[in-house]
């Protein structure tokens, strides 16, 4: 049985891509709206006008690390269940309902019901496991193995993620940080976003997705192989080796990037001058969480066109990731500048944060959508959702690391943390660069515009790209 994809395109892509775009947009609205509130809710005083749980910063950052880590651990389980038993379509509905219930449970826990708050987090963690790997896999399923539209499709899909992520803090943080409303209403807004995601998927999936995601991919692969389970071929093993080797470097990137919702969020709240004098208005700390997705929506089409314009000189995936690590390092150097100003004048300008998020975003565009596309290209069909779960599993380790690193800020100071993160990204970039040629060889033509580049080739390509 083959996958039935309805005919008809929009902007050169199957219409189902834009359904998945919208479904993911509202799910990410829910997730990022809640993420912008989590640490601030935990550290808000119990006697404040907008009461929270009264935790200290280090405790809140450790919980943030565990929560955001576990959110990316459960996709490994959800991907396996979808591949082998329930299919991607059912999985994302189950996941969406669990996450909506989790957001409303968080709202009900305020003020002061910590066990209920924990239960809400558990529901979101479980729901994300069913939802996250499977919707990404379905994007890949809309395209044939050598369809050159796939990378562009993931860039469009990534824009959907970030439209939701941009809107979320503007709505949820505005409600949550306003004492007239309170944290409760921020979480309610996040829950409403998740409900919209589920409704859109239920109403339009059959029309625009056909049979995509209905049948477990392991069963579909078995039918295509004549009912025989086959061991991994040497080529498949090489391709999986590439995925796992690149994961090592991506862990560092996400551990750095996820300071946004933790240490950088607290820094924006407590040590940044957020007052716009011309309007006598103080920017809510959570609004800075919208900078990254705003930059993505602006820059993603530019990056996509850049990769297309480079044609045969398009840098290989490992080299794009080198660029991503270096750009991330530059972003943290701006945070070092913020600390220098704050130590001398008492508060840092918000423009340091704006610049840091800009470079982090450019780094993300060189790593995250590229990595999603790479995972779908290199994974055997029978392991598609499982490997997407493994891709998200790296965020589990990265977020745990991010929480631990951020929690040392009080002991070591923000200067040491931000400077150390910048240095680590540069070191990892210098390690990855000379490995790129061998990694592309192991892809066995998955990136068909590359012919096993040498380090010299990649240096020349990088120079032209810059």
PDB file of C-alpha atoms in Angstrom, residues 23 31 37 47 51 73 82 89 94 133 177 185 222 224 281 328 337 340 354 358 369 376 385 407 409 419 457:
ATOM      1  CA  UNK A  23      -1.427  22.815  13.061  1.00  0.00           C
ATOM      2  CA  UNK A  31       4.297  25.685  24.008  1.00  0.00           C
ATOM      3  CA  UNK A  37       5.833  32.167  31.784  1.00  0.00           C
ATOM      4  CA  UNK A  47       2.826  37.613  48.522  1.00  0.00           C
ATOM      5  CA  UNK A  51       1.627  35.709  43.172  1.00  0.00           C
ATOM      6  CA  UNK A  73      12.729  12.920  25.704  1.00  0.00           C
ATOM      7  CA  UNK A  82       3.526   5.870  15.965  1.00  0.00           C
ATOM      8  CA  UNK A  89      -2.189  11.120  12.562  1.00  0.00           C
ATOM      9  CA  UNK A  94      -3.663  12.281  21.296  1.00  0.00           C
ATOM     10  CA  UNK A 133       8.128  13.809  16.160  1.00  0.00           C
ATOM     11  CA  UNK A 177       2.715  39.435  33.722  1.00  0.00           C
ATOM     12  CA  UNK A 185      -4.774  33.721  32.194  1.00  0.00           C
ATOM     13  CA  UNK A 222       7.141  -4.065   5.593  1.00  0.00           C
ATOM     14  CA  UNK A 224       6.958  -2.357   0.432  1.00  0.00           C
ATOM     15  CA  UNK A 281       6.226  51.988  28.748  1.00  0.00           C
ATOM     16  CA  UNK A 328      25.664  31.466  18.223  1.00  0.00           C
ATOM     17  CA  UNK A 337      28.717  43.207  26.409  1.00  0.00           C
ATOM     18  CA  UNK A 340      29.903  44.793  31.075  1.00  0.00           C
ATOM     19  CA  UNK A 354      18.081  42.256  20.603  1.00  0.00           C
ATOM     20  CA  UNK A 358      19.506  38.081  16.123  1.00  0.00           C
ATOM     21  CA  UNK A 369      15.556  23.225   9.842  1.00  0.00           C
ATOM     22  CA  UNK A 376      14.069  12.692   7.159  1.00  0.00           C
ATOM     23  CA  UNK A 385       9.367   8.738  13.374  1.00  0.00           C
ATOM     24  CA  UNK A 407      21.930  27.650  37.621  1.00  0.00           C
ATOM     25  CA  UNK A 409      25.128  32.072  37.183  1.00  0.00           C
ATOM     26  CA  UNK A 419      31.683  33.955  27.811  1.00  0.00           C
ATOM     27  CA  UNK A 457      36.526  22.430  -1.084  1.00  0.00           C
TER      28      UNK A 457
END
